Each structure stands twice: as C-alpha cells, then as structure tokens.
Tab-separated table of C-alpha atoms in Angstrom:
chain	number	residue	atom	x	y	z
P	843	GLU	CA	135.158	197.887	-99.513
P	844	THR	CA	135.295	201.595	-100.270
P	845	GLY	CA	131.592	202.119	-100.901
P	846	VAL	CA	132.328	203.214	-104.467
P	847	THR	CA	130.448	201.087	-106.977
P	848	GLN	CA	130.801	200.858	-110.746
P	849	SER	CA	128.755	199.274	-113.493
P	850	PRO	CA	128.983	197.268	-115.567
P	851	THR	CA	131.797	195.000	-114.406
P	852	HIS	CA	132.816	193.963	-117.888
P	853	LEU	CA	131.942	195.245	-121.327
P	854	ILE	CA	132.858	194.236	-124.859
P	855	LYS	CA	132.384	196.768	-127.649
P	856	THR	CA	133.334	197.072	-131.294
P	857	ARG	CA	135.629	199.756	-132.682
P	858	GLY	CA	133.640	202.877	-133.551
P	859	GLN	CA	130.859	202.253	-131.047
P	860	GLN	CA	130.028	204.394	-128.026
P	861	VAL	CA	130.039	203.321	-124.368
P	862	THR	CA	128.729	204.706	-121.071
P	863	LEU	CA	130.234	203.659	-117.746
P	864	ARG	CA	128.647	204.476	-114.399
P	865	CYS	CA	129.948	205.224	-110.923
P	866	SER	CA	128.246	205.751	-107.572
P	867	SER	CA	130.494	207.552	-105.139
P	868	GLN	CA	130.765	206.899	-101.431
P	869	SER	CA	128.076	208.621	-99.391
P	870	GLY	CA	128.912	212.281	-98.840
P	871	HIS	CA	131.750	212.345	-101.366
P	872	ASN	CA	131.038	215.187	-103.795
P	873	THR	CA	134.137	214.816	-105.972
P	874	VAL	CA	134.571	212.024	-108.495
P	875	SER	CA	137.600	211.345	-110.679
P	876	TRP	CA	137.914	208.911	-113.567
P	877	TYR	CA	141.090	207.026	-114.458
P	878	GLN	CA	142.096	204.681	-117.266
P	879	GLN	CA	144.389	201.778	-116.391
P	880	ALA	CA	145.927	199.891	-119.274
P	881	LEU	CA	147.207	196.382	-118.618
P	882	GLY	CA	150.447	196.455	-116.647
P	883	GLN	CA	150.330	200.235	-116.158
P	884	GLY	CA	149.345	202.647	-113.424
P	885	PRO	CA	146.042	204.522	-113.681
P	886	GLN	CA	146.002	207.654	-115.872
P	887	PHE	CA	143.804	210.604	-114.924
P	888	ILE	CA	140.966	211.324	-117.363
P	889	PHE	CA	139.000	214.060	-115.575
P	890	GLN	CA	137.414	215.092	-112.297
P	891	TYR	CA	133.929	216.329	-111.446
P	892	TYR	CA	133.066	218.502	-108.477
P	893	ARG	CA	129.479	219.551	-107.788
P	894	GLU	CA	128.406	218.591	-111.325
P	895	GLU	CA	131.138	220.613	-113.062
P	896	GLU	CA	134.311	219.359	-114.742
P	897	ASN	CA	137.172	220.365	-112.460
P	898	GLY	CA	140.289	219.301	-114.305
P	899	ARG	CA	141.128	217.114	-117.265
P	900	GLY	CA	144.042	214.921	-118.224
P	901	ASN	CA	145.537	214.314	-121.627
P	902	PHE	CA	142.539	212.583	-123.184
P	903	PRO	CA	140.722	213.599	-126.399
P	904	PRO	CA	137.239	215.202	-126.382
P	905	ARG	CA	135.585	211.891	-127.282
P	906	PHE	CA	136.027	211.134	-123.576
P	907	SER	CA	133.302	213.058	-121.772
P	908	GLY	CA	131.530	212.865	-118.471
P	909	LEU	CA	128.650	213.926	-116.285
P	910	GLN	CA	128.022	214.221	-112.581
P	911	PHE	CA	124.508	214.161	-111.173
P	912	PRO	CA	123.025	215.950	-108.129
P	913	ASN	CA	123.458	212.777	-106.045
P	914	TYR	CA	127.192	212.896	-107.010
P	915	SER	CA	127.037	209.746	-109.107
P	916	SER	CA	128.891	210.049	-112.394
P	917	GLU	CA	129.087	208.751	-115.949
P	918	LEU	CA	132.016	208.386	-118.328
P	919	ASN	CA	131.136	208.389	-122.011
P	920	VAL	CA	133.549	207.379	-124.743
P	921	ASN	CA	132.631	207.908	-128.401
P	922	ALA	CA	134.187	206.400	-131.506
P	923	LEU	CA	135.902	203.627	-129.576
P	924	GLU	CA	139.409	202.649	-130.593
P	925	LEU	CA	141.275	199.421	-129.877
P	926	ASP	CA	143.604	201.325	-127.497
P	927	ASP	CA	140.627	202.237	-125.343
P	928	SER	CA	140.655	198.683	-124.018
P	929	ALA	CA	141.474	199.102	-120.325
P	930	LEU	CA	140.184	199.043	-116.772
P	931	TYR	CA	138.231	202.236	-116.085
P	932	LEU	CA	138.273	203.339	-112.481
P	933	CYS	CA	136.346	205.987	-110.665
P	934	ALA	CA	137.480	207.439	-107.356
P	935	SER	CA	135.659	209.634	-104.884
P	936	MET	CA	136.955	212.101	-102.321
P	937	ASN	CA	135.595	213.064	-98.919
P	938	PRO	CA	135.338	216.870	-98.761
P	939	SER	CA	135.794	216.863	-94.981
P	940	GLY	CA	138.571	214.277	-94.848
P	941	ASP	CA	142.285	214.505	-95.537
P	942	PRO	CA	142.810	216.350	-98.804
P	943	TYR	CA	143.600	214.245	-101.851
P	944	GLU	CA	142.608	210.901	-100.324
P	945	GLN	CA	140.852	209.188	-103.196
P	946	TYR	CA	138.924	205.935	-102.813
P	947	PHE	CA	138.582	203.738	-105.861
P	948	GLY	CA	135.786	201.525	-107.079
P	949	PRO	CA	136.354	198.030	-108.497
P	950	GLY	CA	136.490	199.293	-112.064
P	951	THR	CA	134.851	198.434	-115.375
P	952	ARG	CA	136.918	196.328	-117.744
P	953	LEU	CA	136.310	197.473	-121.308
P	954	THR	CA	137.422	195.396	-124.265
P	955	VAL	CA	137.256	196.942	-127.730
P	956	THR	CA	137.456	194.510	-130.653
K	209	GLN	CA	160.724	210.725	-118.717
K	210	LYS	CA	157.772	209.627	-116.619
K	211	GLU	CA	156.850	211.842	-113.674
K	212	VAL	CA	156.853	208.830	-111.339
K	213	GLU	CA	159.135	205.853	-111.924
K	214	GLN	CA	158.495	202.487	-110.315
K	215	ASP	CA	160.164	199.162	-110.984
K	216	PRO	CA	157.392	196.845	-112.236
K	217	GLY	CA	159.095	193.742	-110.840
K	218	PRO	CA	157.923	191.075	-110.443
K	219	LEU	CA	159.243	190.752	-106.903
K	220	SER	CA	159.021	187.413	-105.114
K	221	VAL	CA	159.988	186.934	-101.449
K	222	PRO	CA	159.423	184.266	-98.778
K	223	GLU	CA	156.773	184.665	-96.118
K	224	GLY	CA	158.000	186.654	-93.128
K	225	ALA	CA	160.534	188.685	-95.096
K	226	ILE	CA	160.752	192.468	-94.989
K	227	VAL	CA	159.696	193.931	-98.320
K	228	SER	CA	160.939	197.254	-99.647
K	229	LEU	CA	159.073	198.925	-102.515
K	230	ASN	CA	160.329	202.159	-104.032
K	231	CYS	CA	159.474	204.985	-106.404
K	232	THR	CA	161.208	208.099	-107.619
K	233	TYR	CA	159.557	211.233	-108.908
K	234	SER	CA	160.749	214.184	-110.914
K	235	ASN	CA	158.566	217.149	-109.925
K	236	SER	CA	159.492	218.860	-106.659
K	237	ALA	CA	155.981	220.367	-106.538
K	238	PHE	CA	154.523	217.020	-105.487
K	239	GLN	CA	153.484	217.313	-101.836
K	240	TYR	CA	151.205	214.372	-101.041
K	241	PHE	CA	152.236	210.755	-101.413
K	242	MET	CA	150.187	207.580	-101.359
K	243	TRP	CA	150.589	203.853	-101.642
K	244	TYR	CA	147.791	201.767	-103.093
K	245	ARG	CA	147.451	197.988	-103.116
K	246	GLN	CA	145.667	196.401	-106.064
K	247	TYR	CA	144.625	192.782	-106.130
K	248	SER	CA	144.107	191.119	-109.483
K	249	ARG	CA	140.986	192.375	-111.259
K	250	LYS	CA	140.148	194.793	-108.421
K	251	GLY	CA	140.367	198.534	-107.918
K	252	PRO	CA	143.305	200.120	-106.037
K	253	GLU	CA	142.934	200.224	-102.241
K	254	LEU	CA	144.473	203.134	-100.336
K	255	LEU	CA	147.104	201.809	-97.904
K	256	MET	CA	149.127	204.791	-96.765
K	257	TYR	CA	148.866	208.566	-97.191
K	258	THR	CA	151.616	210.995	-96.211
K	259	TYR	CA	152.260	214.689	-96.573
K	260	SER	CA	155.759	215.966	-97.379
K	261	SER	CA	158.867	214.256	-95.977
K	262	GLY	CA	159.019	211.796	-93.111
K	263	ASN	CA	157.798	208.402	-92.002
K	264	LYS	CA	154.339	207.067	-91.297
K	265	GLU	CA	153.635	203.684	-89.754
K	266	ASP	CA	150.430	201.646	-89.807
K	267	GLY	CA	150.706	198.138	-88.437
K	268	ARG	CA	153.136	196.162	-90.572
K	269	PHE	CA	153.399	198.969	-93.147
K	270	THR	CA	155.747	201.959	-93.064
K	271	ALA	CA	155.753	204.692	-95.691
K	272	GLN	CA	158.801	206.890	-96.073
K	273	VAL	CA	159.216	210.052	-98.138
K	274	ASP	CA	162.530	211.781	-98.788
K	275	LYS	CA	161.790	214.965	-100.713
K	276	SER	CA	165.475	215.920	-100.974
K	277	SER	CA	166.119	212.863	-103.129
K	278	LYS	CA	162.560	212.610	-104.521
K	279	TYR	CA	162.303	209.055	-103.227
K	280	ILE	CA	159.229	207.237	-101.876
K	281	SER	CA	159.359	203.899	-100.072
K	282	LEU	CA	156.945	201.386	-98.605
K	283	PHE	CA	158.194	198.753	-96.165
K	284	ILE	CA	156.180	195.678	-95.278
K	285	ARG	CA	157.268	193.764	-92.175
K	286	ASP	CA	156.443	190.115	-91.513
K	287	SER	CA	155.078	189.758	-95.034
K	288	GLN	CA	152.139	187.394	-95.547
K	289	PRO	CA	150.864	185.546	-98.634
K	290	SER	CA	147.791	187.810	-98.461
K	291	ASP	CA	150.119	190.755	-99.185
K	292	SER	CA	150.633	189.380	-102.697
K	293	ALA	CA	149.324	192.107	-104.991
K	294	THR	CA	150.446	194.991	-107.180
K	295	TYR	CA	151.584	198.028	-105.201
K	296	LEU	CA	151.161	201.445	-106.782
K	297	CYS	CA	152.813	204.618	-105.566
K	298	ALA	CA	151.036	207.888	-106.340
K	299	THR	CA	151.586	211.558	-105.748
K	300	ILE	CA	149.764	214.846	-106.249
K	301	ARG	CA	150.582	218.572	-106.221
K	302	GLU	CA	148.945	220.976	-103.846
K	303	GLY	CA	145.742	222.257	-105.449
K	304	ALA	CA	145.836	219.745	-108.274
K	305	GLN	CA	143.139	217.282	-109.233
K	306	LYS	CA	145.042	214.358	-110.677
K	307	LEU	CA	146.920	211.629	-108.917
K	308	VAL	CA	150.092	210.679	-110.802
K	309	PHE	CA	150.819	206.978	-110.478
K	310	GLY	CA	153.850	204.812	-110.915
K	311	GLN	CA	153.600	201.722	-113.086
K	312	GLY	CA	153.073	199.437	-110.088
K	313	THR	CA	155.240	196.643	-108.649
K	314	ARG	CA	153.849	193.128	-108.693
K	315	LEU	CA	154.703	191.407	-105.407
K	316	THR	CA	154.377	187.715	-104.546
K	317	ILE	CA	154.863	186.391	-101.008
K	318	ASN	CA	155.660	182.682	-101.077
K	319	PRO	CA	154.433	180.510	-98.155
C-alpha cells in the first residue's frame, strides 16, 4: 500500500455530465499528479499540482481541471463527459525529500461514460 | 512514433524462468527510468527506479538502462506466479513533471 487513496472506486456517468474524482496523497507528499489510463494502455499525464498551484499540464482539453487543497489532497474535475473519457484515473504523489521523480500511485477510480 | 515503445505481449513463461522485459525510448533527454508493476484493477506499484545508465538490483529484480541505445530492461529471476501482472516502464526528463509510460507488457507465470 502506498498510502495514496482515491474515491470513488467506480463511477458510471452519462455523456455530457460532469464528474469529480478525489485523491488523498501520502502524508507529507506535497505534489500530486493525475493520469488517465485507457484500457490496455499506459497512463497518460493530465496535470500536476504543487502547493495548490498547477505545475504542468499534459495534452488534455480545458474541460479537465483540478484543485489541490492545503492538506495536499486533490480533485480532478471533468466537464462535458465524452465516451472516450472512460478510463482508469490515477493520482500519484511525490515525496519532496525523497528521490526526485519517484511517484506513488493510488488504486485509481474507474470511470465509465455511457 | 510514441516516445516510449513497449511490446504489450502477452508473455507467458513457466515458474522459475528468467523473465526479460524491455522498452525503447526516443528522447535522449530522458534521465530517470522506472518500472512499475500493475495488478489487474489496481494502481501501478513502483518496483525499480534508476538514474541514467547502469544496473540496479533489488532481490529477484534487476533494472538495466543503456542510454547509448535508448534501451531499458527489467529482469526477473526465479519468477513466481505472484509476479503475474502488467509491467510498465516509465521515464522522465530532468525538471519535468510528467512520467512518460510505455504501453505495458502483460506477464503470466505458469505454475
């Protein structure tokens, strides 16, 4: 167990709806990244948050947005859901005093868009 | 062309065999290299983490990076059925935020 938790575990939404996914990072980890993993593919970077500010973004449209809170937990929001948004959404946290770039993943939220 | 190429398999070997998993990458700016193990319906688990070229060993696992050929390998000795999972290679540039993953190789160890 990495100490990174995500909720909910599974979610089913309809095309056009909005969804919020949540992540609690490992204690002391102030950097959280979000990834999308389509079935049979490797995770794709969505964005990263460091001390409540967005700190890098991948090739995802603006309807993917996020927040990080003072306790370093984070949310991923997706508006206007599309069928292709169906995937496993992973968050990963980093230890600021550990080896650089070691990222520890949570169990993920499986989102199905119908 | 994908930045990181990985044969998706599936790869099936008998228990006790030595397993070799490989990736290639295209960007010479990548400096840090990782291997993650992902069980079905779980998040990726960090197995090995290396910087630049060379070997790193941890128990039955050995990670190898050859930057001259842009080749990353993971060797598993004395493979066990519990090693059955998808193995993902990943890399990142110095100062960057995003891990770049391969597609993952699905491995099955048969008792």
